[in-house]
């Protein structure tokens, strides 16, 4: 199992990620990582009175999906690269997220 690191993405979004993902410098720059996209998704999810359902195609290693889940979204994820599936599972377990 890989080491998991507590991260504060874009200076405002808390999530625990595998060490190799947590070390990405984009998470911590002034421009941030996909700042406009993350802020918009966060605001949209916060508008719902219940947990919105998000279909996420191209989940990659699960970073973005994990954030959406921590904000209350329920996820249906699609990721064809089975090599990254263990990372998705590790993010879910480390953040105590409900199964997608």
Short mmCIF file of C-alpha atoms in Angstrom, two decimals:
data_model
loop_
_atom_site.label_atom_id
_atom_site.label_comp_id
_atom_site.label_asym_id
_atom_site.label_seq_id
_atom_site.Cartn_x
_atom_site.Cartn_y
_atom_site.Cartn_z
CA UNK A 1 0.00 0.00 0.00
CA UNK A 2 1.27 3.43 -0.88
CA UNK A 3 1.74 6.19 1.67
CA UNK A 4 -1.26 8.52 1.85
CA UNK A 5 -0.80 12.28 2.36
CA UNK A 6 -3.24 14.91 3.60
CA UNK A 7 -3.46 17.65 0.95
CA UNK A 8 -4.99 21.09 0.64
CA UNK A 9 -5.56 21.51 -3.09
CA UNK A 10 -5.70 25.06 -4.43
CA UNK A 11 -5.41 26.27 -0.85
CA UNK A 12 -8.99 25.27 -0.04
CA UNK A 13 -9.94 21.67 -0.85
CA UNK A 14 -8.93 19.01 1.69
CA UNK A 15 -8.35 15.43 0.53
CA UNK A 16 -6.02 12.53 1.28
CA UNK A 17 -4.12 11.30 -1.77
CA UNK A 18 -1.45 8.71 -2.57
CA UNK A 19 2.02 10.17 -2.11
CA UNK A 20 2.82 10.18 -5.84
CA UNK A 21 -0.28 12.32 -6.49
CA UNK A 22 0.10 14.54 -3.43
CA UNK A 23 3.55 15.60 -4.61
CA UNK A 24 2.26 17.20 -7.82
CA UNK A 25 3.33 20.87 -7.71
CA UNK A 26 0.18 22.05 -9.55
CA UNK A 27 -1.83 21.40 -6.38
CA UNK A 28 0.06 24.16 -4.59
CA UNK A 29 0.71 26.91 -7.14
CA UNK A 30 -1.06 30.26 -7.10
CA UNK A 31 -2.94 29.32 -10.28
CA UNK A 32 -3.93 26.01 -8.69
CA UNK A 33 -5.08 22.84 -10.35
CA UNK A 34 -8.04 23.36 -12.65
CA UNK A 35 -9.15 26.13 -10.27
CA UNK A 36 -12.12 27.41 -12.30
CA UNK A 37 -13.42 23.89 -12.92
CA UNK A 38 -13.09 22.81 -9.28
CA UNK A 39 -14.64 26.01 -7.94
CA UNK A 40 -17.58 25.67 -10.35
CA UNK A 41 -18.16 22.01 -9.48
CA UNK A 42 -17.93 22.77 -5.76
CA UNK A 43 -20.51 25.56 -6.08
CA UNK A 44 -22.88 23.41 -8.17
CA UNK A 45 -22.74 20.49 -5.73
CA UNK A 46 -23.31 22.86 -2.78
CA UNK A 47 -26.53 24.13 -4.44
CA UNK A 48 -28.30 20.77 -4.04
CA UNK A 49 -30.45 19.95 -1.00
CA UNK A 50 -29.51 16.29 -1.46
CA UNK A 51 -26.48 14.39 -2.72
CA UNK A 52 -26.30 14.97 -6.48
CA UNK A 53 -25.40 12.09 -8.77
CA UNK A 54 -22.37 12.75 -10.99
CA UNK A 55 -21.34 10.57 -13.92
CA UNK A 56 -17.60 10.99 -14.33
CA UNK A 57 -16.05 9.65 -17.54
CA UNK A 58 -12.27 9.39 -17.43
CA UNK A 59 -11.81 9.18 -13.66
CA UNK A 60 -8.05 8.76 -14.11
CA UNK A 61 -6.58 8.14 -10.63
CA UNK A 62 -9.66 9.41 -8.78
CA UNK A 63 -8.38 12.76 -7.46
CA UNK A 64 -11.21 14.88 -8.87
CA UNK A 65 -13.84 12.22 -8.21
CA UNK A 66 -12.65 11.95 -4.63
CA UNK A 67 -13.05 15.69 -4.16
CA UNK A 68 -16.57 15.60 -5.57
CA UNK A 69 -17.44 12.79 -3.18
CA UNK A 70 -16.04 14.69 -0.18
CA UNK A 71 -18.38 17.55 -1.14
CA UNK A 72 -21.40 15.24 -1.03
CA UNK A 73 -21.78 14.04 -4.61
CA UNK A 74 -22.58 10.41 -5.35
CA UNK A 75 -20.38 9.12 -8.16
CA UNK A 76 -20.65 6.76 -11.10
CA UNK A 77 -17.11 6.60 -12.44
CA UNK A 78 -15.75 5.25 -15.68
CA UNK A 79 -12.03 4.58 -16.09
CA UNK A 80 -10.76 2.09 -18.67
CA UNK A 81 -7.19 1.93 -17.33
CA UNK A 82 -7.35 -0.86 -14.77
CA UNK A 83 -3.83 -0.03 -13.58
CA UNK A 84 -5.16 3.05 -11.73
CA UNK A 85 -8.15 1.35 -10.12
CA UNK A 86 -6.14 0.56 -6.94
CA UNK A 87 -5.40 4.29 -6.57
CA UNK A 88 -9.09 5.12 -6.78
CA UNK A 89 -9.83 2.52 -4.12
CA UNK A 90 -7.02 3.87 -1.90
CA UNK A 91 -8.39 7.43 -2.17
CA UNK A 92 -11.89 6.23 -1.27
CA UNK A 93 -10.67 4.27 1.73
CA UNK A 94 -8.32 6.99 3.03
CA UNK A 95 -11.09 9.61 2.86
CA UNK A 96 -13.81 7.30 4.26
CA UNK A 97 -16.03 7.86 1.22
CA UNK A 98 -19.17 5.91 0.41
CA UNK A 99 -18.69 3.37 -2.36
CA UNK A 100 -19.24 4.88 -5.82
#
